[in-house]
Structure formats: C-alpha cells, structure tokens
Coordinates of C-alpha atoms in Angstrom, one line a residue:
Chain A
M145 CA 48.3 255.3 180.6
K146 CA 50.9 253.0 179.2
I147 CA 52.8 253.7 176.0
L148 CA 54.8 250.9 174.4
A149 CA 57.8 251.7 172.1
V150 CA 58.5 248.7 169.8
C151 CA 61.5 247.6 167.7
G152 CA 63.1 244.3 166.7
M153 CA 65.2 243.7 169.8
G154 CA 63.4 245.8 172.4
F155 CA 66.4 247.9 173.6
G156 CA 67.9 249.7 170.6
S157 CA 65.7 251.9 168.5
S158 CA 62.8 251.4 170.9
M159 CA 64.9 253.0 173.6
V160 CA 65.5 256.0 171.3
L161 CA 61.7 256.2 170.7
R162 CA 61.1 255.9 174.5
M163 CA 63.4 258.9 175.2
T164 CA 61.8 261.0 172.5
I165 CA 58.3 260.1 173.7
E166 CA 59.2 260.9 177.3
S167 CA 60.6 264.4 176.4
V168 CA 57.4 265.2 174.4
L169 CA 55.2 264.0 177.2
R170 CA 57.2 266.3 179.6
E171 CA 56.5 269.2 177.2
L172 CA 52.8 268.4 177.1
G173 CA 52.7 267.9 180.9
I174 CA 51.3 264.4 180.6
T175 CA 52.3 261.6 182.9
A176 CA 52.5 258.1 181.4
T177 CA 54.5 254.9 181.7
V178 CA 56.7 254.4 178.7
A179 CA 58.1 250.9 178.2
T180 CA 60.1 249.3 175.4
A181 CA 59.4 245.9 173.9
D182 CA 60.7 243.7 171.1
I183 CA 58.2 242.7 168.4
G184 CA 57.7 239.2 169.8
T185 CA 56.8 240.5 173.3
A186 CA 54.8 243.4 172.1
K187 CA 52.2 241.1 170.6
A188 CA 51.5 239.8 174.1
E189 CA 51.9 243.1 176.0
T190 CA 49.0 245.3 177.0
A191 CA 49.3 249.0 176.2
D192 CA 47.1 252.0 175.5
I193 CA 49.2 253.3 172.7
I194 CA 52.0 251.7 170.6
V195 CA 54.7 253.7 168.9
T196 CA 56.9 252.0 166.3
S197 CA 58.2 252.2 162.7
S198 CA 56.0 251.4 159.6
E199 CA 57.4 247.8 159.3
F200 CA 56.2 246.8 162.7
A201 CA 53.0 248.8 162.6
T202 CA 51.4 246.3 160.1
M203 CA 52.4 243.4 162.4
L204 CA 50.7 245.0 165.4
A205 CA 47.6 246.2 163.5
D206 CA 45.3 243.6 165.0
K207 CA 45.9 244.6 168.6
N208 CA 43.0 247.1 168.7
V209 CA 45.3 249.8 170.1
P210 CA 46.2 253.0 168.3
V211 CA 49.6 252.4 166.6
I212 CA 51.7 255.5 165.8
T213 CA 54.2 255.2 163.0
I214 CA 57.4 257.2 163.3
T215 CA 60.0 257.8 160.5
N216 CA 62.6 259.9 162.4
Y217 CA 63.0 258.5 165.9
V218 CA 64.6 261.6 167.4
D219 CA 62.4 264.2 165.7
K220 CA 60.3 265.7 168.6
N221 CA 58.1 267.7 166.2
E222 CA 57.1 264.5 164.3
M223 CA 56.5 262.7 167.6
K224 CA 54.4 265.6 169.0
E225 CA 52.4 266.0 165.9
K226 CA 51.4 262.3 165.8
L227 CA 51.3 261.6 169.6
Q228 CA 49.4 264.7 170.8
P229 CA 46.0 264.0 169.2
V230 CA 46.1 260.4 170.5
V231 CA 47.1 261.1 174.1
Q232 CA 44.7 264.0 174.5
K233 CA 41.7 262.0 173.4
Chain B
M164 CA 91.3 247.8 206.0
I165 CA 88.9 245.0 206.7
V166 CA 86.0 247.1 205.4
L167 CA 88.0 248.0 202.2
H168 CA 88.8 244.3 201.7
F169 CA 85.2 243.4 202.1
I170 CA 84.1 246.1 199.6
V171 CA 86.7 245.0 197.0
N172 CA 86.2 241.2 197.3
E173 CA 82.6 240.9 198.1
I174 CA 81.0 243.8 196.2
L175 CA 83.2 245.2 193.5
S176 CA 84.2 241.7 192.2
Q177 CA 80.6 240.7 191.9
P178 CA 79.6 242.0 188.5
P179 CA 75.8 242.2 189.2
L180 CA 76.4 244.4 192.2
L181 CA 79.1 246.4 190.5
V182 CA 76.7 247.2 187.6
G183 CA 74.0 248.0 190.1
I184 CA 76.3 250.5 191.9
M185 CA 77.1 252.2 188.6
A186 CA 73.4 252.5 187.9
L187 CA 72.9 253.8 191.4
I188 CA 75.6 256.5 190.9
G189 CA 74.0 257.5 187.6
L190 CA 70.5 257.7 189.0
I191 CA 71.7 259.8 192.0
A192 CA 73.7 262.1 189.7
L193 CA 70.4 262.7 187.7
R194 CA 68.6 263.5 191.0
K195 CA 66.0 260.9 190.4
S196 CA 63.3 260.3 193.1
V197 CA 64.1 257.7 195.8
S198 CA 61.6 255.2 194.4
D199 CA 63.0 255.6 190.8
T200 CA 66.5 255.1 192.2
V201 CA 65.7 252.0 194.2
T202 CA 63.7 250.3 191.4
G203 CA 66.3 251.3 188.7
T204 CA 69.2 249.9 190.7
L205 CA 67.3 246.6 191.6
K206 CA 66.2 246.1 188.0
V207 CA 69.8 246.5 186.7
I208 CA 71.1 243.9 189.2
V209 CA 68.3 241.5 188.5
G210 CA 68.8 242.1 184.7
F211 CA 72.4 241.1 185.1
L212 CA 71.5 237.9 187.0
I213 CA 69.0 237.0 184.3
L214 CA 71.7 237.5 181.7
T215 CA 74.0 235.1 183.5
G216 CA 71.2 232.6 183.7
G217 CA 70.7 232.8 180.0
S218 CA 74.4 232.2 179.5
N219 CA 74.1 228.8 181.3
I220 CA 71.2 227.8 178.9
I221 CA 73.3 228.9 175.9
S222 CA 76.4 227.1 176.9
G223 CA 74.4 223.9 177.5
A224 CA 72.9 224.1 174.0
L225 CA 76.2 225.0 172.4
S226 CA 78.3 222.1 173.7
P227 CA 77.1 219.3 171.4
F228 CA 77.4 221.7 168.4
G229 CA 81.2 221.6 168.5
N230 CA 81.2 217.8 168.5
M231 CA 78.9 217.7 165.5
V232 CA 81.0 220.2 163.4
Q233 CA 84.2 218.4 164.4
A234 CA 82.8 214.9 163.5
G235 CA 81.0 216.0 160.3
L236 CA 83.3 218.6 158.8
H237 CA 86.6 218.2 160.8
L238 CA 86.7 222.0 161.5
H239 CA 86.2 224.3 164.4
G240 CA 82.7 225.6 163.8
V241 CA 81.4 229.0 165.1
V242 CA 78.1 230.8 164.8
P243 CA 78.8 234.5 165.6
T244 CA 76.1 235.7 168.0
N245 CA 77.0 238.7 170.1
E246 CA 74.4 238.0 172.8
A247 CA 75.7 234.5 173.3
I248 CA 79.4 235.3 173.5
V249 CA 78.8 238.3 175.8
A250 CA 76.7 236.3 178.2
L251 CA 79.4 233.5 178.3
A252 CA 82.2 236.1 178.9
Q253 CA 80.5 237.7 181.9
K254 CA 81.4 234.7 184.1
S255 CA 85.1 235.5 184.0
F256 CA 85.2 239.1 182.8
G257 CA 82.0 240.6 184.2
A258 CA 83.6 243.1 186.6
Q259 CA 86.2 244.4 184.1
T260 CA 83.5 244.7 181.5
A261 CA 81.3 246.9 183.7
I262 CA 84.2 249.2 184.7
I263 CA 85.4 249.5 181.1
M264 CA 81.8 250.4 180.0
A265 CA 81.6 253.1 182.6
L266 CA 85.1 254.5 181.9
G267 CA 84.5 254.3 178.2
F268 CA 81.4 256.4 178.5
V269 CA 83.3 259.0 180.5
V270 CA 86.1 259.1 177.9
N271 CA 83.5 259.5 175.1
L272 CA 82.0 262.5 177.0
I273 CA 85.4 264.1 177.5
L274 CA 86.3 263.6 173.8
A275 CA 82.9 265.0 172.7
R276 CA 83.4 267.9 175.0
I277 CA 87.0 268.9 173.9
T278 CA 87.2 267.9 170.2
P279 CA 85.1 268.8 167.2
A280 CA 83.9 265.1 167.0
K281 CA 80.8 265.8 169.2
F282 CA 79.2 262.3 169.1
I283 CA 77.7 260.6 172.2
F284 CA 77.5 256.8 171.7
L285 CA 74.1 255.9 173.1
T286 CA 73.6 252.3 171.8
G287 CA 73.9 250.7 175.2
H288 CA 74.1 247.1 174.1
H289 CA 76.9 247.8 171.7
L290 CA 78.9 249.7 174.4
F291 CA 78.4 246.7 176.6
F292 CA 79.5 244.3 173.8
M293 CA 82.6 246.3 172.9
A294 CA 83.5 246.6 176.6
T295 CA 83.3 242.8 176.7
V296 CA 85.6 242.5 173.7
L297 CA 88.2 244.7 175.3
A298 CA 87.9 243.0 178.7
V299 CA 88.4 239.6 177.2
V300 CA 91.2 240.5 174.8
L301 CA 93.2 242.5 177.3
G302 CA 92.6 240.0 180.1
S303 CA 93.6 237.0 177.9
A304 CA 96.8 238.8 176.9
G305 CA 97.7 239.2 180.6
I306 CA 96.8 242.8 181.2
T307 CA 94.5 242.8 184.2
G308 CA 93.1 244.9 187.1
A309 CA 93.3 248.6 186.9
N310 CA 95.5 248.6 183.8
E311 CA 92.9 246.6 182.0
S312 CA 90.2 249.0 183.0
I313 CA 92.1 252.1 182.1
I314 CA 93.4 250.9 178.7
G315 CA 90.0 249.4 177.9
G316 CA 88.1 252.5 178.9
I317 CA 90.4 254.8 176.7
L318 CA 89.9 252.5 173.7
L319 CA 86.1 252.1 174.2
G320 CA 85.7 255.9 174.5
T321 CA 87.8 256.5 171.5
V322 CA 86.0 253.9 169.3
G323 CA 82.6 255.2 170.5
T324 CA 83.6 258.7 169.4
I325 CA 85.4 258.0 166.1
M326 CA 83.1 255.5 164.4
P327 CA 80.0 257.7 164.4
A328 CA 82.3 260.5 163.1
F329 CA 83.7 258.4 160.3
V330 CA 80.2 257.2 159.2
H331 CA 78.6 260.6 159.5
P332 CA 79.3 262.0 156.0
F333 CA 77.4 259.1 154.6
M334 CA 74.8 259.1 157.4
R335 CA 73.8 262.6 156.4
K336 CA 73.1 261.3 153.0
V337 CA 71.0 258.5 154.3
T338 CA 68.8 260.5 156.6
G339 CA 68.7 263.7 154.6
G340 CA 70.6 265.6 157.3
A341 CA 68.5 264.4 160.3
E342 CA 70.0 265.5 163.6
F343 CA 71.4 262.2 164.9
A344 CA 74.4 260.0 164.1
L345 CA 74.9 256.3 163.8
G346 CA 76.1 254.5 166.8
H347 CA 76.6 250.9 165.7
F348 CA 79.7 248.8 165.8
N349 CA 79.6 247.5 162.3
S350 CA 80.5 250.9 161.0
L351 CA 83.5 249.6 159.0
G352 CA 81.0 247.6 157.0
Y353 CA 78.8 250.6 156.4
I354 CA 81.8 252.8 155.3
I355 CA 82.9 250.1 152.9
S356 CA 79.4 249.6 151.6
A357 CA 78.9 253.3 151.0
A358 CA 82.3 253.6 149.3
V359 CA 81.5 250.5 147.1
G360 CA 78.1 252.0 146.3
K361 CA 79.9 255.2 145.2
A362 CA 82.2 253.2 142.9
V363 CA 79.7 250.9 141.3
G364 CA 76.4 252.6 141.5
K365 CA 76.5 255.2 138.7
N366 CA 73.0 255.9 137.4
S367 CA 71.6 253.0 139.4
R368 CA 68.0 253.7 140.6
T369 CA 67.0 253.6 144.2
T370 CA 65.9 250.4 145.9
E371 CA 62.8 252.1 147.1
E372 CA 61.1 251.7 143.7
I373 CA 61.1 247.9 144.2
K374 CA 57.9 246.5 145.7
V375 CA 58.5 244.1 148.6
S376 CA 55.8 241.8 149.9
P377 CA 54.8 242.6 153.5
K378 CA 55.1 238.8 154.1
V379 CA 58.8 239.2 154.9
G380 CA 57.9 240.9 158.2
F381 CA 59.0 237.8 160.2
L382 CA 62.6 238.7 159.3
R383 CA 62.4 241.6 161.7
D384 CA 61.7 239.3 164.7
S385 CA 65.3 238.5 165.6
L386 CA 64.4 235.9 168.2
V387 CA 62.4 233.9 165.6
M388 CA 65.3 234.3 163.1
T389 CA 67.9 233.2 165.5
T390 CA 66.0 230.1 166.7
L391 CA 65.0 229.1 163.1
T392 CA 68.7 229.4 162.0
M393 CA 69.9 227.4 164.9
I394 CA 67.3 224.6 164.3
I395 CA 68.3 224.4 160.6
I396 CA 72.1 224.4 161.4
Y397 CA 71.7 221.8 164.2
V398 CA 69.5 219.4 162.3
V399 CA 71.7 219.6 159.1
L400 CA 74.8 219.1 161.1
A401 CA 73.3 216.2 163.0
V402 CA 72.4 214.5 159.8
I403 CA 75.9 215.1 158.4
A404 CA 77.8 214.1 161.5
G405 CA 75.7 211.1 162.4
A406 CA 74.3 209.7 165.7
A407 CA 77.7 208.6 167.0
S408 CA 79.0 212.2 167.2
I409 CA 76.7 213.2 170.0
V410 CA 75.9 209.9 171.6
S411 CA 77.3 211.1 174.9
Y412 CA 74.6 213.8 175.0
T413 CA 71.5 212.2 173.6
Q414 CA 71.1 209.5 176.4
G415 CA 69.3 207.1 174.0
S416 CA 66.9 209.6 172.5
N417 CA 66.8 210.1 168.7
Y418 CA 69.8 212.3 167.7
V419 CA 67.9 214.4 165.1
M420 CA 65.2 215.2 167.6
F421 CA 67.8 216.0 170.2
A422 CA 69.5 218.4 167.7
L423 CA 66.2 220.1 167.1
T424 CA 65.6 220.5 170.8
Q425 CA 69.1 222.0 171.3
G426 CA 68.4 224.5 168.5
L427 CA 65.2 225.6 170.2
T428 CA 67.0 225.7 173.6
F429 CA 69.6 228.0 172.1
G430 CA 66.8 230.3 171.1
A431 CA 65.4 230.2 174.7
G432 CA 68.8 231.1 176.1
I433 CA 69.1 234.1 173.7
A434 CA 65.5 235.2 174.7
V435 CA 66.6 235.1 178.4
V436 CA 69.8 237.0 177.7
L437 CA 67.9 239.6 175.7
M438 CA 65.5 240.1 178.6
G439 CA 68.4 240.7 180.9
V440 CA 70.0 243.1 178.5
R441 CA 66.7 245.0 178.2
M442 CA 66.4 245.4 182.0
I443 CA 69.9 246.6 182.3
L444 CA 69.7 249.1 179.4
A445 CA 66.2 250.4 180.3
E446 CA 68.0 252.3 183.2
I447 CA 71.5 252.8 181.9
V448 CA 70.8 254.4 178.5
P449 CA 68.5 257.2 179.7
A450 CA 71.0 257.8 182.5
F451 CA 73.8 258.1 180.0
Q452 CA 71.7 260.5 177.8
G453 CA 70.7 262.6 180.8
I454 CA 74.4 263.0 181.9
A455 CA 75.5 263.7 178.3
L456 CA 72.9 266.4 177.9
K457 CA 74.3 268.2 180.9
I458 CA 77.9 267.9 179.9
V459 CA 77.9 268.2 176.1
P460 CA 74.5 269.8 175.2
N461 CA 75.5 270.5 171.5
A462 CA 76.5 266.9 170.8
L463 CA 74.8 264.5 168.4
P464 CA 73.4 261.3 169.8
A465 CA 74.8 258.2 168.0
L466 CA 72.0 255.7 167.8
D467 CA 71.3 252.1 166.9
C468 CA 71.2 251.1 163.3
P469 CA 67.5 250.4 162.8
T470 CA 66.9 254.2 163.2
T471 CA 68.1 254.3 159.5
F472 CA 65.6 251.6 158.3
P473 CA 62.6 253.9 157.9
F474 CA 64.6 256.0 155.4
A475 CA 65.0 253.0 153.0
P476 CA 63.0 249.9 154.1
T477 CA 63.4 248.1 150.8
A478 CA 67.2 248.6 150.9
V479 CA 67.2 246.7 154.3
I480 CA 65.8 243.6 152.7
V481 CA 68.1 243.8 149.6
G482 CA 71.0 244.3 152.0
F483 CA 70.1 241.4 154.2
I484 CA 69.8 239.0 151.3
S485 CA 73.0 240.2 149.6
S486 CA 74.9 240.1 152.9
L487 CA 73.7 236.6 153.7
I488 CA 74.8 235.4 150.2
G489 CA 78.2 237.0 150.9
G490 CA 78.3 235.1 154.3
L491 CA 77.4 231.8 152.7
I492 CA 80.0 232.1 150.0
G493 CA 82.5 233.3 152.6
M494 CA 81.7 230.2 154.7
F495 CA 82.9 227.9 151.9
L496 CA 86.2 229.9 151.7
M497 CA 87.0 229.4 155.4
G498 CA 88.2 225.8 155.2
P499 CA 90.6 226.4 152.3
L500 CA 91.9 229.6 154.0
G501 CA 92.7 227.5 157.1
L502 CA 90.2 229.5 159.3
A503 CA 87.5 228.4 161.6
L504 CA 84.1 227.6 159.9
I505 CA 82.0 230.7 160.4
I506 CA 78.3 229.8 159.9
P507 CA 76.3 232.9 159.1
G508 CA 74.2 234.2 162.0
M509 CA 70.9 235.7 160.8
V510 CA 70.9 238.5 163.3
P511 CA 74.2 240.1 162.4
H512 CA 73.4 239.6 158.7
F513 CA 70.0 241.2 159.1
F514 CA 71.0 244.2 161.1
D515 CA 74.5 244.8 159.6
G516 CA 73.5 243.7 156.0
G517 CA 70.3 245.7 156.2
T518 CA 72.1 248.8 157.3
A519 CA 74.9 248.3 154.7
G520 CA 72.1 248.1 152.2
V521 CA 70.7 251.4 153.3
F522 CA 74.2 253.0 153.0
G523 CA 75.0 251.4 149.7
N524 CA 71.6 252.5 148.3
A525 CA 72.3 256.1 149.5
T526 CA 75.5 256.3 147.4
G527 CA 74.8 253.9 144.6
G528 CA 71.2 252.9 144.3
R529 CA 70.2 249.2 143.8
R530 CA 73.6 248.2 142.5
G531 CA 75.3 249.9 145.4
A532 CA 73.0 248.3 148.0
A533 CA 73.4 244.8 146.6
I534 CA 77.2 244.9 146.0
G535 CA 78.0 246.9 149.1
S536 CA 76.1 244.5 151.4
F537 CA 77.6 241.5 149.7
I538 CA 81.1 242.8 150.6
N539 CA 79.8 243.5 154.1
G540 CA 78.7 239.8 154.2
L541 CA 82.2 238.6 153.3
L542 CA 83.7 241.1 155.9
I543 CA 81.6 239.8 158.8
T544 CA 82.6 236.2 157.9
V545 CA 86.3 236.6 157.7
L546 CA 86.8 239.1 160.5
P547 CA 85.1 237.0 163.3
A548 CA 87.4 234.1 162.3
L549 CA 90.5 236.3 162.6
L550 CA 89.3 237.6 166.0
L551 CA 89.2 234.1 167.6
A552 CA 92.9 234.0 168.2
S553 CA 92.7 237.1 170.4
L554 CA 89.9 235.8 172.6
G555 CA 92.0 233.3 174.7
K556 CA 89.9 230.5 176.2
L557 CA 86.7 232.1 174.9
G558 CA 88.0 231.6 171.3
L559 CA 87.3 227.9 171.8
A560 CA 83.6 228.6 172.4
N561 CA 81.3 227.8 169.5
T562 CA 80.2 231.4 169.2
T563 CA 81.9 234.8 168.7
F564 CA 81.3 238.4 168.0
G565 CA 79.5 239.1 164.8
D566 CA 80.1 242.7 163.8
A567 CA 83.1 244.2 162.0
D568 CA 84.2 246.8 164.6
F569 CA 84.2 244.3 167.4
C570 CA 86.6 242.2 165.4
W571 CA 89.0 244.8 164.1
V572 CA 89.1 246.6 167.5
G573 CA 89.7 243.2 169.2
I574 CA 92.5 242.3 166.8
L575 CA 94.1 245.7 167.1
T576 CA 93.8 245.6 170.9
G577 CA 95.3 242.1 170.9
G578 CA 98.3 243.5 169.0
I579 CA 98.6 246.4 171.4
A580 CA 98.4 244.1 174.5
K581 CA 101.2 241.9 173.3
T582 CA 103.8 244.7 173.8
G583 CA 103.5 244.5 177.6
I584 CA 101.9 247.0 180.0
A585 CA 104.1 250.1 179.4
G586 CA 104.0 249.5 175.6
A587 CA 100.2 249.0 175.7
Y588 CA 99.7 252.3 177.5
I589 CA 101.9 254.2 175.0
L590 CA 100.4 252.5 172.0
T591 CA 96.8 253.0 173.3
I592 CA 97.4 256.7 173.7
V593 CA 99.2 257.1 170.4
V594 CA 96.6 255.1 168.4
S595 CA 93.7 256.8 170.1
A596 CA 95.1 260.3 169.5
I597 CA 95.6 259.5 165.8
F598 CA 92.1 258.2 165.4
V599 CA 90.5 261.1 167.3
A600 CA 92.5 263.6 165.2
L601 CA 91.2 261.9 162.0
A602 CA 87.7 261.9 163.3
S603 CA 87.9 265.6 164.2
L604 CA 89.2 266.4 160.7
V605 CA 86.3 264.5 159.0
T606 CA 83.8 266.2 161.3
V607 CA 85.2 269.7 160.6
K608 CA 85.0 269.0 156.9
V609 CA 81.4 267.8 157.0
N610 CA 80.4 270.8 159.1
K611 CA 82.1 273.1 156.7
R612 CA 79.9 271.7 153.9
S613 CA 76.8 272.2 155.9
T614 CA 76.6 275.2 158.2
Q615 CA 73.6 274.0 160.1
S616 CA 74.2 273.4 163.8
A617 CA 73.1 270.2 165.4
S618 CA 72.0 269.6 168.9
F619 CA 70.4 267.0 171.1
T620 CA 66.7 266.8 171.0
A621 CA 66.2 267.2 174.7

C-alpha cells in the first residue's frame, strides 16, 4: 500500500503529514510506504490513498483514489479517525 | 597523516559526500535497518547532486536577465528566489553550509533542552537556506573554516530556537492552541503583521466569511507560479530592453521568443532543485525529529508555514494579494532609494504573504489581514535589497533570499563578522544569549497564561 502526502512544495507540510501518518500507522500496526509529493507531481503519481489539506483535495478529486483532508497536520487523533477506516478497508 | 589528508580533502570538502555522511550518522543513531540506512544515505547524496545540476540550469537562464535589466532600466535587477540562490551558493559554500546545518540543529537541541524555549525547528529546507545565508555572509567577510562553522552553527541554532518562540503567542491565537509551533524564517513579517492587525483591526470581521472561488487553486502550485512569473518578467524586460541587449545570447533567434524560453528554463531549473531538496529532506527531517524526540521529548515541533493555512484559507489569498501589492509598490521605491530593483517573486509573496494574512486576520480580521500583509510585502522587498551588500560575490547574482529572517540575520551576521574573529565570537555569544533570554521570557509568559502542557505527537 502506498500513501501520498501532498502539499505545495512537496517537502514542508507534506513532510509533517508523512511523519504523523507514519506514527499512526505504527500504532495501528500497518505497514505502508508513505511518500511526499508536491501538487504538480501528485497529479501524475500513483497511490492508494492521498492525504492533504482541503485546498489540494479539490484539485486531486479526479484521481479516483480516496483523498483524506486534514486540518491539523500534527493531530494524531484527527489522522487516526480519518485514516483508519480507509486503510482497514 | 595521508589518510587524514585524504578524508579532509577528498571527502569532507565534497559537499554531497559530507551531507551523505551526516545523514548516515543520523540514520545509524536512530538504529535504522541496513537497507534503510544505505538507501537513505544514497538518496541524500544523489539529491544533493541533483540540486547542483539544477543550479547550473538556473544560472544559465539568469545570465541574460541582468543584461536586460541593465539595458532597459539601468539598475541591478534581482528576483528573490531562495531555491535559486541556495543552489548557486552550494558551489562555493556547500561544505560549510552542511556543517553549519548539522551544528545548528545540535545547538537548537541544547537550547530547547536547557531553556524554557522548547522549540525544535523542523522545517528542513529553511534550516538549509539559513545555513547557506550564514555560510555565505561569514565566508564573504573572511571568516572561514572551523570558525565559520562554529559561529554559523551557534547563530543558526539560536535563530531556530528564538523565532518560533517569538511568534508563538500569536501562533496560539491562529491555531486555537494546537500543539505545534511555527518554524518559518519569515517570522519577523508575521510578528509585524500580527502587531499591525492588533493596532488597526478593531471590530473587523474575519476573512473566513468571504467566499473565494476555488478557481484560484493554481496559486498553490508554486512551480507553475514561479515559471509564469519568470516568463512575464522576461518577456516584459525583453520588450523594454530591446533586441540589442541580449544579442550575444540569442544567436540570431527572435529575442522575445528567446526570453520566453529562458523564463521556462528557469522554471525547469527550479523544478530540478526542488526535486533535489525533496530527496535530501525526505531522510534528514525524520532523522532530526527522531533524534529530537529522544533528547527533548516535551518540546514543541516548529513546522512549515502552510500548516497554518487550513485555519484560515481565505486569509491566505487576501494576504497573498496584499503582500504582492506591497511588493509592487515597494519595487517602484527601490530606484529612488538607491537600492537594487527587487522584482516580486511569487513564491515568497504567496507563502510569506499568505501566512502574514493568517496572522493579521487572527489579531485584526479582514483589515488586519490586508494591512498586515501589505506591510509584509514592503518588508520582503526592502530587506532583500539591503542583504545584497553582505553576500559578497553572490550579491551580484540576479537572485537573492526572499524571506525577512534570512535578510535581517544575514545583515546582522555581516555586521558581527566585520569585527574580526575574536570580536565575532564575543558578539555572537552575547547577541545569542540576549535573544535566547528574551525568547525564554516570552515563552514563560505564554505558558503562565495557559497551563496546558505541550508535547511532541510521537
């Protein structure tokens, strides 16, 4: 399974998202590749799940991949709540 | 002796290998598996080489730019773009930059551990950029080698600790007390924007009641924005300057089409640099976080500015537009002030202006967001021009650093470096101690007001 964390540059906020995702996955005992991408590259990248903020979510809506929208990038509870149902499908 | 000589000259003076060794040490310290360690180290080295390749593309695309500004406007023209100047600087200052970045992180850890200002600066690219500023300014002033690394490291660690601390009282207002801090080196702009918001924004309603069309989404794609800006700037300048100004470059092709191609090429160079930065940071930032968690478990992570965007997305757009207006008005003031022509770069105005908008809105609603970001726009036009004098040979490049803290820290460091090596050591320690004391005071005050304890989300 590959999860893509997306932001404008691909190494700032998405890096924060990636670290939060990885710690939630560790808690859930799930192994997955978590990569970061900028919005331009994200459109061309393949992934099973995309995690990003609401502004980018609309731009990635046509990818036919579940897109998870996060408000607080470091909040593990928010991440877990939104990510768990999708990864455990 | 021969072995030591070889290590110093053939390995430690090669920036890509040096950065690779730092990543290797970090990965071993975190007890990563052998395969993770090998791939991580290799990716960092390759990432650094990609960044250097991007810098060659950028410098090629930038060289006719200076000719056009000189011929058309009779000024020294500059488009502040951090990625471009950092990539160009790695050629001469790569090794010092890498060492300063590593030492700066260590100093940040120590300060977070022993003072009340418990902030770990985790925005890797900004640490890298600030390390570059310090390496260039100190090196150009004649402070080199170990002295350069130690002074640079102390200053980087200090700035990385104090700026999140100074912004934090406002940051709590922005995020409603979320458990992270802001680690972004335009913090001076955000503090000013929040203060201006407080002053002018009485009874002003929040920006978030304004409806913004989703069509502005393309603004968030920084590569598109950068390329588009450069195309516009190049073509406009070519038309103003005329064909003769760049005849040595065009080799008989149409000069406007040549300018268009150079604008596009600049975008390509930035894309390559960003890819390199991404590969370097993908390994280094999690390593930094892992080490920080072990040493200062109760610290707050200081993170990149777009982490504040979801708290007020409309304020970001208001801030970007106001900041850009400030930058454009500022541009016309540069000539009369006798400064270099600073042409607004879209990326600094979007990220810095947008964040300034979020802060201005938090303290003073719509009026705060608009006026606070406008001031930020003026600030990131005047400061980059003042920094040029401290950058030595790189000050003649047609690009420079775009964010407020890079500039004021660079200018201050330039002043410190002028006093000679002994003076520079004394001043560095005195200035750092004063700043850290102030940051500690601010933090203690904020913590008194809220008794909630904060910790890393590990």
